[in-house]
XYZ file of C-alpha atoms in Angstrom:
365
model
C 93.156 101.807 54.796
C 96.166 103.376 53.596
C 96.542 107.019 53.496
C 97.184 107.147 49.902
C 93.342 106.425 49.533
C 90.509 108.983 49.704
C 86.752 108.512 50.471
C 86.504 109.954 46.710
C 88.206 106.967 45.433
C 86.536 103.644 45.195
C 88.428 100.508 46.441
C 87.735 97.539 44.681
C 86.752 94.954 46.620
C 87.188 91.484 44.748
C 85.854 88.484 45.149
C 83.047 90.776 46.672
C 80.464 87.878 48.040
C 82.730 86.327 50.654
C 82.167 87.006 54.305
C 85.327 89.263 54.951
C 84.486 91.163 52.009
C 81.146 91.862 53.030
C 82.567 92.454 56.477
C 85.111 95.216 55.030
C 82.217 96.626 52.420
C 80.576 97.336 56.050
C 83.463 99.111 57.518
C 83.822 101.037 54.485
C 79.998 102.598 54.123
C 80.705 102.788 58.160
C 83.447 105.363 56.910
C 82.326 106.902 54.184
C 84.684 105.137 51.681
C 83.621 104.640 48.337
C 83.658 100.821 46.961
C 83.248 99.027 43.996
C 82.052 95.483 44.267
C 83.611 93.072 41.671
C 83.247 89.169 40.957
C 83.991 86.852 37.960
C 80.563 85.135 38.555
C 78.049 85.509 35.971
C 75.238 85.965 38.589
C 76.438 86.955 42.456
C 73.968 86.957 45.205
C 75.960 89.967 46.809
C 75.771 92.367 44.104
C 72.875 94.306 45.357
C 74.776 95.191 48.669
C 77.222 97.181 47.071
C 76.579 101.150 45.513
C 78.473 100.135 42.598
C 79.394 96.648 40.503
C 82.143 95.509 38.127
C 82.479 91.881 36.432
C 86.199 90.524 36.138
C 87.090 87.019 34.551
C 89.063 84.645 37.047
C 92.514 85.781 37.323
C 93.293 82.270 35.501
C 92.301 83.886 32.201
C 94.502 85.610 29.640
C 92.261 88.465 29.425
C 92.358 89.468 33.206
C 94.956 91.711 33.361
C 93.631 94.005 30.619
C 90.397 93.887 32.304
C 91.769 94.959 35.625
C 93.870 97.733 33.942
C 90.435 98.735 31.809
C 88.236 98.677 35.085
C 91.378 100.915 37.260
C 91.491 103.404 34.735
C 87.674 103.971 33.834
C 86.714 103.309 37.765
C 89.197 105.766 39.040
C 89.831 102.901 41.209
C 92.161 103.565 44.533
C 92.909 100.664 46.054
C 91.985 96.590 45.880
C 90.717 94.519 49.003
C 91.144 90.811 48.277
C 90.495 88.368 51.477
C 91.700 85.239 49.392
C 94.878 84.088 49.522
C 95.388 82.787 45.546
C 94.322 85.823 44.646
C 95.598 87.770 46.604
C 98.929 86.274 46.115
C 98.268 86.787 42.211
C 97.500 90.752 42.451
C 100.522 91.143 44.466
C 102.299 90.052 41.833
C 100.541 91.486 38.990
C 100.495 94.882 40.298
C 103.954 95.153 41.048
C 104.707 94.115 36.915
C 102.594 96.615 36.231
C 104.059 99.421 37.896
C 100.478 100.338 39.089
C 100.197 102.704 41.355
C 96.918 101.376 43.067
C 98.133 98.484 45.934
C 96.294 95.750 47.773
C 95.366 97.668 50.798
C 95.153 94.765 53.003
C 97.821 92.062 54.162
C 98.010 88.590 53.156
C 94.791 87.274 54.253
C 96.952 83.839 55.259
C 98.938 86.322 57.721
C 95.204 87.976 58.983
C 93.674 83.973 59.215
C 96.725 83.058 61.381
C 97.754 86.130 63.654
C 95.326 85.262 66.196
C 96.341 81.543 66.329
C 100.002 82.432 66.471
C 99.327 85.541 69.406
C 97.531 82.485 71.319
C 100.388 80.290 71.041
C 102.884 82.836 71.608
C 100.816 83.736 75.543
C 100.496 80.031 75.566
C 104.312 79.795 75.754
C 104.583 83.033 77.346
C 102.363 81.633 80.841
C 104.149 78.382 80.831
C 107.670 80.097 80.961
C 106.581 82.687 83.458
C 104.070 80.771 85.873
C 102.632 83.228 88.457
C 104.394 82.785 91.718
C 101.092 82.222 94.040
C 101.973 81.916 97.611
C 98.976 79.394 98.575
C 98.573 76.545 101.038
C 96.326 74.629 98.099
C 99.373 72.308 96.131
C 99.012 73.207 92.264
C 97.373 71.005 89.890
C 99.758 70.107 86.867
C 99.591 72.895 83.970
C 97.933 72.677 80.929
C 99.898 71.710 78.025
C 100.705 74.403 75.272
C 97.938 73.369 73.189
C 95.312 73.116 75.415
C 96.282 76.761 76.613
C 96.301 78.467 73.066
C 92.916 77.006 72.949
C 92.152 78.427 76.354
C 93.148 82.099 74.706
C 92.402 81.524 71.001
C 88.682 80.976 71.827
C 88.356 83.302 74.706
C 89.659 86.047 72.758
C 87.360 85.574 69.932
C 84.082 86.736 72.010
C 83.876 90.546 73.074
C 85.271 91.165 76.315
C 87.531 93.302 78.878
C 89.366 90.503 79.638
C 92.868 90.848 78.786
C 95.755 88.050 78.214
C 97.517 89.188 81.512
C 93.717 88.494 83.460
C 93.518 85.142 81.815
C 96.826 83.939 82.474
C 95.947 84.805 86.021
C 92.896 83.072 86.278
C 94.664 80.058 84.962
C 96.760 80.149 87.388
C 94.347 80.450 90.356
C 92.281 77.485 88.539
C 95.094 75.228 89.242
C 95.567 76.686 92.902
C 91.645 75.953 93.690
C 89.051 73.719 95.568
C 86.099 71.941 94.080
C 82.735 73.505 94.303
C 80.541 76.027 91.802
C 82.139 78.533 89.966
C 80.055 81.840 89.809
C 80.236 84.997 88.062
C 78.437 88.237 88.728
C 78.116 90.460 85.853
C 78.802 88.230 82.384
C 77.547 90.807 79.740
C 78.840 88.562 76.138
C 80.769 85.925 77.569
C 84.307 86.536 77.452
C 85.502 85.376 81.060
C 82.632 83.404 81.425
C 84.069 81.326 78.445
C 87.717 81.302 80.155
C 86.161 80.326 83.888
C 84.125 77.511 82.870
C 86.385 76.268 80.019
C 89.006 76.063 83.146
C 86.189 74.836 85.731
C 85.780 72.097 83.419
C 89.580 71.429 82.600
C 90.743 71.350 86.379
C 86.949 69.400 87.567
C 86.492 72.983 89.894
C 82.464 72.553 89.059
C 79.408 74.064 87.237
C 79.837 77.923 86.062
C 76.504 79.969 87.134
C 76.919 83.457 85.202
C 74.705 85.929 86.989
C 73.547 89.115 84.695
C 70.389 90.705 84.982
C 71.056 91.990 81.512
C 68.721 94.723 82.430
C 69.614 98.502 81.267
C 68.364 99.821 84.982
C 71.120 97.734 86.415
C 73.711 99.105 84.737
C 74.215 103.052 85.851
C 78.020 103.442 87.781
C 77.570 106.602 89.011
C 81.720 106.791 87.561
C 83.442 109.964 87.496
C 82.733 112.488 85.365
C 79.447 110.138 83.789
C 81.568 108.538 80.726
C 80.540 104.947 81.606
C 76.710 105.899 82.322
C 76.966 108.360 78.720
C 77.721 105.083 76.405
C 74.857 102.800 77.798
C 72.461 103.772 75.492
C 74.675 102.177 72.550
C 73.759 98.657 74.345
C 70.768 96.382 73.503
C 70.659 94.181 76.641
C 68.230 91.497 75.333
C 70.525 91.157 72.384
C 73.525 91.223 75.145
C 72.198 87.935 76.170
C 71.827 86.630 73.155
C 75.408 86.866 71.989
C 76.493 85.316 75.310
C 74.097 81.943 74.589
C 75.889 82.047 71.045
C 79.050 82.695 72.762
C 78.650 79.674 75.625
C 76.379 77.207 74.126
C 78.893 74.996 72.094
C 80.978 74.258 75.293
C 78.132 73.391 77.288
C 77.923 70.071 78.545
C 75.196 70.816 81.209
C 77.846 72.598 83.193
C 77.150 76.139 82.349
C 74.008 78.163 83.212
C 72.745 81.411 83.945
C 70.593 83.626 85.803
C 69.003 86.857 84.548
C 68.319 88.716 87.915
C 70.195 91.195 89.699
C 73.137 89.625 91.705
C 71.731 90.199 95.365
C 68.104 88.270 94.183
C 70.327 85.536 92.321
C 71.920 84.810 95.710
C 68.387 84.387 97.347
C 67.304 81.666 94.417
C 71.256 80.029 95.253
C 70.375 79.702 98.647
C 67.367 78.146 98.617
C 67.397 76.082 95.696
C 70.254 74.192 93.729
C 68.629 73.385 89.875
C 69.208 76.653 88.012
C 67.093 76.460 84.409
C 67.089 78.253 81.254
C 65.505 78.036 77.849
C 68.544 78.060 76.112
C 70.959 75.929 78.696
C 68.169 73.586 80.668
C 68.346 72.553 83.984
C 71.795 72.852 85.749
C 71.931 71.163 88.991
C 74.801 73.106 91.424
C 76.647 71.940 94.529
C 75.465 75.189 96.790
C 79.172 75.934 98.052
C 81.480 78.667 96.009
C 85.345 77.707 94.955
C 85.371 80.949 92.846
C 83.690 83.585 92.920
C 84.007 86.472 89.976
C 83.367 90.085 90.885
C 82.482 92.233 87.485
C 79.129 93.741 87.866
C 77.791 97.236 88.598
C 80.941 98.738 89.393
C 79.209 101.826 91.647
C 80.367 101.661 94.966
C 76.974 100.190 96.434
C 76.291 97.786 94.135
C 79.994 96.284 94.243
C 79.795 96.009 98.006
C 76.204 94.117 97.908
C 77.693 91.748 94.853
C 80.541 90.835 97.892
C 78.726 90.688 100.783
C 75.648 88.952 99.468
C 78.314 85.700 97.795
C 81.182 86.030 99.835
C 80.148 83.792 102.293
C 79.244 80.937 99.898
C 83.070 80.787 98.961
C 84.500 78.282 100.949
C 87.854 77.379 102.451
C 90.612 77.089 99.904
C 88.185 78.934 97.176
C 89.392 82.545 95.619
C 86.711 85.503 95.289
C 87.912 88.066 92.164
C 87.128 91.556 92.102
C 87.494 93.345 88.619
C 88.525 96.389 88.048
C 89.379 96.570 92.017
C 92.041 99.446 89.534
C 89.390 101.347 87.745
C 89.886 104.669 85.776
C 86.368 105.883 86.283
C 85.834 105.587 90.197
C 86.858 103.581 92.869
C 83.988 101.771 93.967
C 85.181 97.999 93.009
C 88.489 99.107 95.312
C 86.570 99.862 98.208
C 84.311 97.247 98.342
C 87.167 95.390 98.175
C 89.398 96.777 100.733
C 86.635 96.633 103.138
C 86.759 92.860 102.638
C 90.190 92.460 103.211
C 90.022 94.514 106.375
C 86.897 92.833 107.658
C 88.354 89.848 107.281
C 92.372 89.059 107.681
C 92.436 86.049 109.523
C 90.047 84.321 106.573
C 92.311 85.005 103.914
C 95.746 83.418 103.087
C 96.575 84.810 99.672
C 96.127 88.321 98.062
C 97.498 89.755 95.428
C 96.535 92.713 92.983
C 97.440 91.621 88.886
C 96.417 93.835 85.936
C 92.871 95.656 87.373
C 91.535 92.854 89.384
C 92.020 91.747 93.703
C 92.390 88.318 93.861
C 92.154 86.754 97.635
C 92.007 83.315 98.215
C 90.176 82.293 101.646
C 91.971 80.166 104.378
């Protein structure tokens, strides 16, 4: 909002019944800014969600501007949200003719609809002209084309997540460099690199994705430094956790993606023993029983990170790649020592390491 605008100021918020308006009415009463709801329809099913309500014809009739100037002057009215573009494009205009002090306070909604397409084209073009340099024995599979990579960010980067552009360039890069065989993650919370490992399992035929989350709040204390991890737990519904990462990964499933909603160490005991994995909202996934990559982002205490590695590590075989998150972590050092102890435990085994962003990635002889 722009700082020309008070709390004691209503913005009007017109259309007010489409989803971004509603969404911005929400950030408003989140803030304490005073709105007024508006529409042109003679009966709107939003109306009740807003404090206060103004009618305005279509901004294709004569008598619109006089209405708007009417409904600024007797509404005390601030500022105007619009999310659609004709109109939008119309109050730009009319407002600057006017000489009216009160402005649009948001951008061309074409720009806001677009700006995350164009940012995933833009690190689209930006991985293809800067390919990671891997030193591996594995020979590269051929890179994605430009479009099938903007997907690759577009999509991920719509679902919730810690996983930046600079981790998912990486991970592209380590899909093309890898084996066949089940690609597992420990610790998927919504979805986000869960998305961008199977979406890349599927593209480079790695294997099934097995996400592994007890999505449990007693599973989820870090012990971190100075407690400000552990403090914001509470603002987490777990059950509902899982429920945005079914929303999140059930449209690309094609009976290659699955999960498991027990703590990592007991997951590994049920991957040992048994290869269907099934769930109410995926099936039954049936899984090969051998690891090409292995995803390290659970409880990031020191003890739990070293169980999550030694309990899978050994299921990731030759030529496969085991990624530990936040191996760089502002809030303790536990990922980093579980992984250090793996690299000095075990030298001969692996042939490529490499630190980029927060996360170890070692790829196994």
């Amino acid at each position: 909002m722009p700082a020309s605008t008070t709390i004691n100021k209503p913005i009007l918020i017109f259309p007010a019944g489409v989803p971004r308006s509603l969404d911005y009415l929400a950030r408003c009463q989140r803030d304490g800014q005073a709105v007024i709801g508006s529409s042109s329809l003679a009966y709107d099913v939003s109306k009740p969600a807003y404090p206060e309500w103004a009618v305005l014809p279509y901004v294709n009739d004569p008598g619109f501007p006089q209405a708007l100037q009417e409904l600024i002057a007797h509404r005390g009215v601030a500022g105007i949200y619009t999310p659609n573009p004709v109109v939008w494009s119309y109050l730009h205009d009319l407002l600057k003719d006017m000489d009216s002090p009160v402005k649009l306070v948001n951008a061309s909604p074409v720009h806001d609809e677009m700006s995350g397409y164009r940012a995933a084209t833009a690190h689209a073009r930006k991985t293809q002209a800067t390919p990671l340099p891997i030193a591996t024995h594995a020979g590269g599979k051929a890179p994605l084309a430009e479009l099938q990579l903007a997907a690759l960010f577009r999509h991920g980067n719509i679902i919730p997540g810690m996983c930046d552009d600079e981790k998912i360039s990486a991970l592209y890069e380590i899909a093309r460099h890898c084996t066949r065989g089940d690609v597992v993650e420990i610790g998927s919370a919504w979805g986000k690199s869960a998305f961008i490992l199977a979406r890349l399992a599927r593209l480079y035929e790695i294997g099934k994705t097995l996400c592994i989350d007890p999505w449990q709040s007693e599973y989820v204390t870090q012990n971190d430094d100075g407690g400000l991890v552990d403090n914001c737990i509470h603002q987490y519904d777990y059950d509902e956790a899982l429920r945005v990462f079914e929303i999140n990964l059930l449209p690309y499933s094609a009976n290659d993606i699955n999960y498991l909603r027990l703590p990592s160490v007991d997951a590994e005991q049920h991957y040992r023993q048994r290869r269907p994995v099934h769930s109410p909202s995926f099936g039954t996934t049936t899984y090969a029983g051998k690891v090409a990559l292995l995803h390290i982002d659970g409880n990031h205490a020191y003890a739990a990170a070293l169980a999550d590695v030694t309990a899978w590590a050994g299921h990731v075989v030759s030529g496969g790649w085991i990624i530990i998150d936040d191996y760089i972590w502002p809030y303790g050092d536990g990922p980093q020592r579980a992984g250090d102890e793996f690299l000095n435990g075990n030298k001969d085994r692996i042939s490529c390491a490499f630190v980029m962003g927060t996360a170890l990635f070692l790829q196994l002889q």
